[in-house]
PDB file of C-alpha atoms in Angstrom:
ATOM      1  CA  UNK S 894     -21.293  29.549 -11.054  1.00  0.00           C
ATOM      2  CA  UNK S 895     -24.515  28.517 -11.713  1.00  0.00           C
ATOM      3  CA  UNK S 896     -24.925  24.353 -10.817  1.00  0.00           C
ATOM      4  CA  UNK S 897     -27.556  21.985 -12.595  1.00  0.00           C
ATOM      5  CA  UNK S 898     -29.878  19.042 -10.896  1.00  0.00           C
ATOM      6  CA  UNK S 899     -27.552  16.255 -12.707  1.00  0.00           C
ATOM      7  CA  UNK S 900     -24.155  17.714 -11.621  1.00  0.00           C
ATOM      8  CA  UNK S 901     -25.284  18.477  -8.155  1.00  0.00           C
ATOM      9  CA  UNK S 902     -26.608  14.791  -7.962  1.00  0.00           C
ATOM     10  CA  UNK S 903     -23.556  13.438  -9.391  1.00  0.00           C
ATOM     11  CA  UNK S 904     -20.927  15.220  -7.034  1.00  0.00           C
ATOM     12  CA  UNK S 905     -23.319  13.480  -4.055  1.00  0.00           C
ATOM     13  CA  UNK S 906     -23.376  10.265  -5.681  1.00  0.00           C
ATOM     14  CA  UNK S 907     -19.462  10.145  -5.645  1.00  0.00           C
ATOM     15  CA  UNK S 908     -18.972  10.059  -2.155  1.00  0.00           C
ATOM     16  CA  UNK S 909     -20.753   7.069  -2.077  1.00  0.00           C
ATOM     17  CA  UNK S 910     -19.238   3.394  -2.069  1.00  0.00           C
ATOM     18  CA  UNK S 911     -22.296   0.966  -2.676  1.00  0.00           C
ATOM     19  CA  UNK S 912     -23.042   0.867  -6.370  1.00  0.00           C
ATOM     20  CA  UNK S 913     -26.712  -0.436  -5.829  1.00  0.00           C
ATOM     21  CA  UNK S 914     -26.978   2.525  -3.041  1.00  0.00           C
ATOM     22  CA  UNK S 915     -25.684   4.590  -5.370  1.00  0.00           C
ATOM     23  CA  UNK S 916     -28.155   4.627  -8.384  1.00  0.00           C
ATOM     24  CA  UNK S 917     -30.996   4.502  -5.506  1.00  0.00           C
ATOM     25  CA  UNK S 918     -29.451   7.651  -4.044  1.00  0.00           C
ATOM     26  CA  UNK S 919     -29.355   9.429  -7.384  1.00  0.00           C
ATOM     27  CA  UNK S 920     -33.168   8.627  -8.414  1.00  0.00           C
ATOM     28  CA  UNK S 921     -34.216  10.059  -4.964  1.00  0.00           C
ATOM     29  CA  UNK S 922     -32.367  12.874  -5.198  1.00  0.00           C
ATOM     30  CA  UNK S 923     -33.451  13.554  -8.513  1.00  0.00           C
ATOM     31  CA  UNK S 924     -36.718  13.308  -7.417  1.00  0.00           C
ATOM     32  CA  UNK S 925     -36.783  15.216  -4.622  1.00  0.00           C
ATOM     33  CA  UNK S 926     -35.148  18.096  -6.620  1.00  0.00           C
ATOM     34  CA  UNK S 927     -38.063  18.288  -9.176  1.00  0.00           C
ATOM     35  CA  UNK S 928     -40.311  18.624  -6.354  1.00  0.00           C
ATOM     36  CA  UNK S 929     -38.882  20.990  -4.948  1.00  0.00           C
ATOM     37  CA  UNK S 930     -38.273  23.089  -8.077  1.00  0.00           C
ATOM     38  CA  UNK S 931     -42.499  22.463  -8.769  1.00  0.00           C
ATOM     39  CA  UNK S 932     -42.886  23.837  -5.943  1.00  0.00           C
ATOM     40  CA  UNK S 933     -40.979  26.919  -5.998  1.00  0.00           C
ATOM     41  CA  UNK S 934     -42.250  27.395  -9.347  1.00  0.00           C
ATOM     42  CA  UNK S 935     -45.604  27.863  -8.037  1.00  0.00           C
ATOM     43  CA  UNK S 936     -44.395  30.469  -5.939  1.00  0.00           C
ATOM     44  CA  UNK S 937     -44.127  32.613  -9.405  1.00  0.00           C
ATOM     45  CA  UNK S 938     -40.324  31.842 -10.064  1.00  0.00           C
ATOM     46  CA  UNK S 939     -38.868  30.742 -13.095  1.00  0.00           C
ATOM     47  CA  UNK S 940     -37.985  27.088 -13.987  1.00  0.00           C
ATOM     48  CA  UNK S 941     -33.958  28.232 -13.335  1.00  0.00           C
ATOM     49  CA  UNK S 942     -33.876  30.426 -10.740  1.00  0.00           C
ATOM     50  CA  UNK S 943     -36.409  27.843  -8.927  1.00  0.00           C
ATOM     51  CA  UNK S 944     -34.135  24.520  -9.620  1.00  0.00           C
ATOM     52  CA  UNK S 945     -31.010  26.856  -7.986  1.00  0.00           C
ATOM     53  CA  UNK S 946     -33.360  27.453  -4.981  1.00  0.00           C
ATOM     54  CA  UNK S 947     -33.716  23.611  -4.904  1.00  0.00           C
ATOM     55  CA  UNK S 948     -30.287  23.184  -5.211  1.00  0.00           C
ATOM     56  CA  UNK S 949     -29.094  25.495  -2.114  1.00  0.00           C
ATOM     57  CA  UNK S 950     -31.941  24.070  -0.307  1.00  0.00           C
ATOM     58  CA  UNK S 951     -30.013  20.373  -0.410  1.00  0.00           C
ATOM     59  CA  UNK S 952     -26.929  22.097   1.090  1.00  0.00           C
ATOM     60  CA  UNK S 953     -23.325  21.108   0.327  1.00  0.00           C
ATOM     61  CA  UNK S 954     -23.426  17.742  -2.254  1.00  0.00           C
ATOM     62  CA  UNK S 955     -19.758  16.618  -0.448  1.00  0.00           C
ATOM     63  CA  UNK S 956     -21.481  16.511   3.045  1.00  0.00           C
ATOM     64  CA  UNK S 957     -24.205  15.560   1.891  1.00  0.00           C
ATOM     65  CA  UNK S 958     -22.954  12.218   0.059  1.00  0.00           C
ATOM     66  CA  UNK S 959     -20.575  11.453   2.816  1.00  0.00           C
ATOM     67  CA  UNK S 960     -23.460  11.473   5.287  1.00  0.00           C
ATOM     68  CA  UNK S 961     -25.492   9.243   2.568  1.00  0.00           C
ATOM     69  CA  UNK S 962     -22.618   7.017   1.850  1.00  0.00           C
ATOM     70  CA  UNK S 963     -22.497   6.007   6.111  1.00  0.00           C
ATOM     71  CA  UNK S 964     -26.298   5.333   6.070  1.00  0.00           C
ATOM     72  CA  UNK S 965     -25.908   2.913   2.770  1.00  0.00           C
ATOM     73  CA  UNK S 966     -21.990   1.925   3.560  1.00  0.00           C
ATOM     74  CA  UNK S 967     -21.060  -1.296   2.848  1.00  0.00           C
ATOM     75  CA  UNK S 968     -19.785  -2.408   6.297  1.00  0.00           C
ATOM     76  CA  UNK S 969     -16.660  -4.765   6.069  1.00  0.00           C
ATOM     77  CA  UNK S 970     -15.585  -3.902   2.612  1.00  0.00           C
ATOM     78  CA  UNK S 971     -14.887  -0.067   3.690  1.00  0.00           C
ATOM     79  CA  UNK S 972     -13.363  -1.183   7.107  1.00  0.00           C
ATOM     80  CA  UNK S 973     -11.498  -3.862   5.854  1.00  0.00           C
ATOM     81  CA  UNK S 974     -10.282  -1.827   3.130  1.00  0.00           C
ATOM     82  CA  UNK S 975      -6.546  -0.032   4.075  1.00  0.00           C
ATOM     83  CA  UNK S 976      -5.510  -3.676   5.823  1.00  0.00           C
ATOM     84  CA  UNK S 977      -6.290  -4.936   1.930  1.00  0.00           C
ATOM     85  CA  UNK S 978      -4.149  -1.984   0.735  1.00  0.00           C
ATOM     86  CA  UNK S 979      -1.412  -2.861   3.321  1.00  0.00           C
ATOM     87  CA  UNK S 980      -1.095  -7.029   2.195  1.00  0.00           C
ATOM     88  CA  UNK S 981      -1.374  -6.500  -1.441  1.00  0.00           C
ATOM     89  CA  UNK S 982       1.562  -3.824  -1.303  1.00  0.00           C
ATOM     90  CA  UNK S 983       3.605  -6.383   1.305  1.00  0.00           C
ATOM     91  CA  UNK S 984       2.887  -8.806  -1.655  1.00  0.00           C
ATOM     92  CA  UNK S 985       3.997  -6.436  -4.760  1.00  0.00           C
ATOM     93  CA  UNK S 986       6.900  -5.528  -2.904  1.00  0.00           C
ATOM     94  CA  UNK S 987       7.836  -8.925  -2.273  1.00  0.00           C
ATOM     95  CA  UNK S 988       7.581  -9.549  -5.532  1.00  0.00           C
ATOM     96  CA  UNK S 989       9.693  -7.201  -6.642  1.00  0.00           C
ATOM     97  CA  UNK S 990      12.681  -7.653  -4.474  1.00  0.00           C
ATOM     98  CA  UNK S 991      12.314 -11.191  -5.698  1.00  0.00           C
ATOM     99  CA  UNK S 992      12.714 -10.271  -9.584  1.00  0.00           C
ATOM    100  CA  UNK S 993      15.800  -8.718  -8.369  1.00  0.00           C
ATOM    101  CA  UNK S 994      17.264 -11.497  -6.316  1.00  0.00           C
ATOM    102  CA  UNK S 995      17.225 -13.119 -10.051  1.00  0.00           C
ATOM    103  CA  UNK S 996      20.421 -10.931 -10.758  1.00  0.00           C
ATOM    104  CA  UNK S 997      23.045 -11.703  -7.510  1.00  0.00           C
ATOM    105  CA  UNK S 998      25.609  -9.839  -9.333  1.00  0.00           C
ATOM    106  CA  UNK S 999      23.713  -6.376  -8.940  1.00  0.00           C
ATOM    107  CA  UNK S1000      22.439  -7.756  -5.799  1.00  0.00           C
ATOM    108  CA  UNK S1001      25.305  -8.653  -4.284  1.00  0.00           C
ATOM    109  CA  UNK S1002      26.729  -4.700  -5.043  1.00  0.00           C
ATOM    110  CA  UNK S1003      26.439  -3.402  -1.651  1.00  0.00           C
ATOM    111  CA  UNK S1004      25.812   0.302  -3.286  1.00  0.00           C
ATOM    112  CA  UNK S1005      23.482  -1.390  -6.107  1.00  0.00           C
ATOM    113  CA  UNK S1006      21.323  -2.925  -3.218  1.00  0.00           C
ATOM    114  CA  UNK S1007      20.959  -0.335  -1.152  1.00  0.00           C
ATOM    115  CA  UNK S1008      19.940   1.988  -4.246  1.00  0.00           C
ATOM    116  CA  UNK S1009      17.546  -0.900  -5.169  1.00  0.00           C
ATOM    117  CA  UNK S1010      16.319  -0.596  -1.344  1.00  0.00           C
ATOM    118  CA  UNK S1011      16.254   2.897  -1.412  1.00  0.00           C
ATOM    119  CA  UNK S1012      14.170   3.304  -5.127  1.00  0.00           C
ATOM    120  CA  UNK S1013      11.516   0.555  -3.556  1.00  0.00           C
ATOM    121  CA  UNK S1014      11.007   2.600  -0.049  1.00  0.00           C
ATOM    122  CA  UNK S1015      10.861   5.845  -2.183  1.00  0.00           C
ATOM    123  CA  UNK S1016       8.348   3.904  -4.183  1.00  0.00           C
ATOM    124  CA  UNK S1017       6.363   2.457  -1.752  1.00  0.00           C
ATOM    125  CA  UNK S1018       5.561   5.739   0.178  1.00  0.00           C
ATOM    126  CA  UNK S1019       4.125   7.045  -3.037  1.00  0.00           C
ATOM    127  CA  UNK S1020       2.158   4.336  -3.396  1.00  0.00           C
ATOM    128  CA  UNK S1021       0.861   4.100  -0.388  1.00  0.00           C
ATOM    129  CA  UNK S1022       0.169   8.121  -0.288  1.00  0.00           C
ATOM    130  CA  UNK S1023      -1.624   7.573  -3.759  1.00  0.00           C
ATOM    131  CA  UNK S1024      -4.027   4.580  -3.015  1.00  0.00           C
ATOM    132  CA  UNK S1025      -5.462   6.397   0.492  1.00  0.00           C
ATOM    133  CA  UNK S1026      -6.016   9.506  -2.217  1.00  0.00           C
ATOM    134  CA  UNK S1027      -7.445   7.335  -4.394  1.00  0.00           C
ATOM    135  CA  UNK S1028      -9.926   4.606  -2.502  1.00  0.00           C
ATOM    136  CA  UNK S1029      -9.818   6.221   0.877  1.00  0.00           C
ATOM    137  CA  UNK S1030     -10.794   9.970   0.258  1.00  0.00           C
ATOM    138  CA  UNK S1031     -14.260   9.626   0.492  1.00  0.00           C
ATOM    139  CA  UNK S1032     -14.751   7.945   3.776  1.00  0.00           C
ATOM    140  CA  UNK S1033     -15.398  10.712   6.559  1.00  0.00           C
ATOM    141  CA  UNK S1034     -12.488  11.001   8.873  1.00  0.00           C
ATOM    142  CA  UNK S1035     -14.321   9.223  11.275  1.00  0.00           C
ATOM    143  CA  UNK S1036     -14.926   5.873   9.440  1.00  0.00           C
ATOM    144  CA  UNK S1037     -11.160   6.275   7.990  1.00  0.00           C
ATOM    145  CA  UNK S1038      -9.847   6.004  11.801  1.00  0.00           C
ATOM    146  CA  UNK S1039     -11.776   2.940  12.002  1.00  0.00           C
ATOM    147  CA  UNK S1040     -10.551   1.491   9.269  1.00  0.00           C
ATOM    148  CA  UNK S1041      -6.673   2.342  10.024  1.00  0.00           C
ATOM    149  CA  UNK S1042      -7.067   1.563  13.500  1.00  0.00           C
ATOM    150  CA  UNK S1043      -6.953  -2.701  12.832  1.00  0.00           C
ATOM    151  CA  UNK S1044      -3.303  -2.367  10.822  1.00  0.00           C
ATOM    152  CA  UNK S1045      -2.373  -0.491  13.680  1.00  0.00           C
ATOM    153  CA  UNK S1046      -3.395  -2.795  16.388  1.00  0.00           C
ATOM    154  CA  UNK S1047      -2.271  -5.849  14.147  1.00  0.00           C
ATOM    155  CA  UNK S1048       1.244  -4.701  13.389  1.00  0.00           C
ATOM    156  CA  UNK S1049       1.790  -3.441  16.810  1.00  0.00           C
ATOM    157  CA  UNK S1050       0.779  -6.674  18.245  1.00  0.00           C
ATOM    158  CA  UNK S1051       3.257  -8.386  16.240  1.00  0.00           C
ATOM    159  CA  UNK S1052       5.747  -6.314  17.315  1.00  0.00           C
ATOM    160  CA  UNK S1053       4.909  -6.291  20.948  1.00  0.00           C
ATOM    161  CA  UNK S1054       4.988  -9.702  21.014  1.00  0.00           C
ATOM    162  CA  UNK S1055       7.281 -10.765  19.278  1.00  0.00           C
ATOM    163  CA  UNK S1056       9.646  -8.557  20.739  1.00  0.00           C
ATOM    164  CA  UNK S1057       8.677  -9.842  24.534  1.00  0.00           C
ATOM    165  CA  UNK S1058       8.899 -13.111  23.246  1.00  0.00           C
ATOM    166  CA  UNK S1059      12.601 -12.931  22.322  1.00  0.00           C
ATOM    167  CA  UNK S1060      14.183 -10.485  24.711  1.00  0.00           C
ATOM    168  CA  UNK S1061      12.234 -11.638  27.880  1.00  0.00           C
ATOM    169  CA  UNK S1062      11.734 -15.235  27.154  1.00  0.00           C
ATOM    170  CA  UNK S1063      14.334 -18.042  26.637  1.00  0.00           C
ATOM    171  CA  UNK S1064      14.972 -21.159  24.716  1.00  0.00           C
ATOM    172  CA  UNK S1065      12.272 -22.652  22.273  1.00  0.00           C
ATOM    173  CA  UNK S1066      10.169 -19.094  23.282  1.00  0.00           C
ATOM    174  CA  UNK S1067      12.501 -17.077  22.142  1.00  0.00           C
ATOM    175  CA  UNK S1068      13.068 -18.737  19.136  1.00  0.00           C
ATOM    176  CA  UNK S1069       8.946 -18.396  18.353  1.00  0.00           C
ATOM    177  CA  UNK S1070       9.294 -15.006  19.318  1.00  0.00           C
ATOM    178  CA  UNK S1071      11.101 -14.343  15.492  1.00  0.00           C
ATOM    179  CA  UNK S1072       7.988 -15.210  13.997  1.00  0.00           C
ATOM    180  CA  UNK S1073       5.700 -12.740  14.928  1.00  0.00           C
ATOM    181  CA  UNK S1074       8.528 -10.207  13.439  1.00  0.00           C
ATOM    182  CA  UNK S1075       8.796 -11.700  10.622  1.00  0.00           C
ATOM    183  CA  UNK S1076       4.928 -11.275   9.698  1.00  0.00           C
ATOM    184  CA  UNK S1077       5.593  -7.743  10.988  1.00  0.00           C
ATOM    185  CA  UNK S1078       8.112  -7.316   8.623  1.00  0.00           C
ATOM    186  CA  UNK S1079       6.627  -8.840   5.952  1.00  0.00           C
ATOM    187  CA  UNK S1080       3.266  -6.729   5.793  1.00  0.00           C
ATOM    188  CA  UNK S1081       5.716  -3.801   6.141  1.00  0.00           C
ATOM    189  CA  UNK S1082       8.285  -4.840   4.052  1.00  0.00           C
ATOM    190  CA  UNK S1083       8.988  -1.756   1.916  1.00  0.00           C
ATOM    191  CA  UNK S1084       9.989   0.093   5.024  1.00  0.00           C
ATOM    192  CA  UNK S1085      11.502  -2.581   7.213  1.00  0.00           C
ATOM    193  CA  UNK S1086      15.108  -2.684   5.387  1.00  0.00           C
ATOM    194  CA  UNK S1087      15.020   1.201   5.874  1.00  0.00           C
ATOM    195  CA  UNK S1088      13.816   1.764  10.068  1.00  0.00           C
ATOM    196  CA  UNK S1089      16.037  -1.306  10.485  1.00  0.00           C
ATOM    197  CA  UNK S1090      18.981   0.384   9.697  1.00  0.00           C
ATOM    198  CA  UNK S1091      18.315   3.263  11.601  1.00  0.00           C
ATOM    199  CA  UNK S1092      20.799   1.763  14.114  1.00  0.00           C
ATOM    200  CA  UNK S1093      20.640   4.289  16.782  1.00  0.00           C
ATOM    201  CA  UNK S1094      17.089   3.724  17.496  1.00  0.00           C
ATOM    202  CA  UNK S1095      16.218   1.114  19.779  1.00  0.00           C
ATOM    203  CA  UNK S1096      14.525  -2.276  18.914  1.00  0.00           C
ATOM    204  CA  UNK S1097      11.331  -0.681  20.451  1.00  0.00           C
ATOM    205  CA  UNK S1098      11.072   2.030  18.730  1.00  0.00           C
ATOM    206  CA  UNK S1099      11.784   0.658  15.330  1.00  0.00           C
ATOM    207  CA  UNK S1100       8.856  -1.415  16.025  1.00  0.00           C
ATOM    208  CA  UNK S1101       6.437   1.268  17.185  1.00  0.00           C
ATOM    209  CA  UNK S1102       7.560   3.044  13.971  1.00  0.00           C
ATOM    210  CA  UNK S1103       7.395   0.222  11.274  1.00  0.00           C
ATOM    211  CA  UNK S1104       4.115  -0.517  12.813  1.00  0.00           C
ATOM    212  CA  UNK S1105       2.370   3.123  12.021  1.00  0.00           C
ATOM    213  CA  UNK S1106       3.945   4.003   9.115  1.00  0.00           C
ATOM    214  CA  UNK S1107       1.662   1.905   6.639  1.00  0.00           C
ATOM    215  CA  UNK S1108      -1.870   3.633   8.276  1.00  0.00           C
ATOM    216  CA  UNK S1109       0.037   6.773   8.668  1.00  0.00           C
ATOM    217  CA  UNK S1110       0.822   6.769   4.721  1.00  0.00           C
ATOM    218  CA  UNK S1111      -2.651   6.054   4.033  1.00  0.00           C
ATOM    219  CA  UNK S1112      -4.112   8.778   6.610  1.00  0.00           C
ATOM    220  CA  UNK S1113      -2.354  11.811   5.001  1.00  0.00           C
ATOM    221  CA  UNK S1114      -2.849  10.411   1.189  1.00  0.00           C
ATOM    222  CA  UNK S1115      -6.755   9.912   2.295  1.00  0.00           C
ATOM    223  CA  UNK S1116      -6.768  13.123   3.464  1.00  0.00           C
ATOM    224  CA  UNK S1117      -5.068  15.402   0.447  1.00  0.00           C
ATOM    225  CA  UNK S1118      -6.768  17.444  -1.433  1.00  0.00           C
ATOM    226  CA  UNK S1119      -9.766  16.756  -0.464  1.00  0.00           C
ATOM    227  CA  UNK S1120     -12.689  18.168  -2.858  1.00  0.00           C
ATOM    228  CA  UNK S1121     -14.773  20.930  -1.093  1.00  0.00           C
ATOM    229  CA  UNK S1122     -17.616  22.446  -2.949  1.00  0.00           C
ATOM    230  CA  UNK S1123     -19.597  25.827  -1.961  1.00  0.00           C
ATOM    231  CA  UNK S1124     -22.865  26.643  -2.879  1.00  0.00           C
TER     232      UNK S1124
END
C-alpha cells in the first residue's frame, strides 16, 4: 500500500504528547522528506517512486514517534499521568456511591447493594482498561513502568503501614494506623468493597492486591492493541 509524506508524518506525530513539539516535529520531518525525495530524484527516479524511497528510508513512523516523543516529552505531565487517572476515578466513584446513598431503601437491600457494588467494580475495570488505551498507549513501555510504578509504591505504602500500625502497634497507634487504609481505600475504592470480601484471603494479601490492581488495569489497557505499522 503505497504511503504519502503527510500520512507518514502524521502517524509519527501521534505518538507524540507535546503539542508545541509536535508541530516542530512535523515541519522537520516534512522537510527532511523533500530533501530526501530531491535528492533521489536526481538520481533519475520519478517524483513517486523517489518520495517512497524517502519514506522507507525514515523507517517505521510508530518507532519513530515514540523515540521523538521521549526526546520532546513533557516530563511530569506523562509521569504523573496514571496517579491522575487513579484520583479522578477514586473521586467519580465516590461520587457515585454517594448519589446512591440518596435512596436508603435500595441501599439498604442487601441484594440491591451488592448488585449496585458489583455494576460499579464491573464498571470501574472498564474504565480503567479504557483510559490506559486511551492516554497511555503511546508512551513506550519503558516510560509507562515509570509512570505506574508511583501508584504502586503509594498504595502499597499505605497499606504497609497502615496495616503495621494497627496489628503491631497499640493504643492511640493503632487507632492512626486506620487512616492510612482509609486513603488506601479511598484511591481504590471501586475495588475495595469487592477484595474486602474475599474473606479467605488474609489482611495482607488483600492489601498487596487492592494496591496493584489500579496500575495493573492501566498496564494491560495501555498496552492493547497497540498500532504497528510496516513499511
Amino acid at each position: 500500500m503505497r504511503r504519502t509524506m503527510t500520512s507518514f508524518v502524521k502517524e509519527v506525530s501521534k505518538h507524540i504528547q507535546s503539542k508545541k513539539a509536535k508541530r516542530k516535529v512535523e515541519a522537520e520531518l516534512q522537510f527532511h522528506l523533500q530533501q530526501t525525495t530531491q535528492k533521489w530524484m536526481e538520481t533519475g527516479l520519478d517524483e513517486e517512486v523517489a518520495e517512497q524511497k524517502a519514506i522507507k528510508q525514515m523507517g517505521n513512523p510508530v518507532i519513530l514517534g515514540r523515540d521523538l516523543n521521549q526526546l520532546h516529552s513533557p516530563g511530569l505531565l506523562v509521569y504523573g499521568r496514571p496517579l491522575f487517572i487513579q484520583i479522578m476515578m477514586s473521586l467519580c466513584v465516590v461520587m457515585v456511591v454517594n448519589i446512591f446513598s440518596l435512596f436508603p431503601g435500595l441501599m439498604m437491600n442487601d441484594v440491591a447493594r451488592d448488585m449496585i457494588y458489583g455494576f460499579i467494580a464491573v464498571l470501574t475495570l472498564f474504565l480503567y482498561v479504557f483510559l490506559g488505551k486511551r492516554f497511555l498507549n503511546a508512551l513506550t513501555h519503558q516510560v509507562l513502568l515509570k509512570s505506574l510504578a508511583p501508584i504502586l509504591i503509594i498504595n502499597m505504602s499505605l497499606g504497609i503501614i497502615g496495616y503495621v500500625m494497627m496489628y503491631a502497634g497499640s493504643g492511640v497507634t493503632a487507632e492512626n494506623g486506620q487512616l492510612p487504609l482509609m486513603i488506601l481505600m479511598a484511591l481504590n475504592y471501586g475495588f475495595s468493597s469487592i477484595i474486602d470480601s474475599i474473606s479467605f484471603l488474609p489482611e495482607i494479601l488483600k492489601i498487596v492486591l487492592l494496591s496493584s490492581v489500579a496500575p495493573l488495569l492501566l498496564y494491560v489497557g495501555s498496552r492493547s492493541r497497540r498500532k504497528t505499522v510496516e513499511w
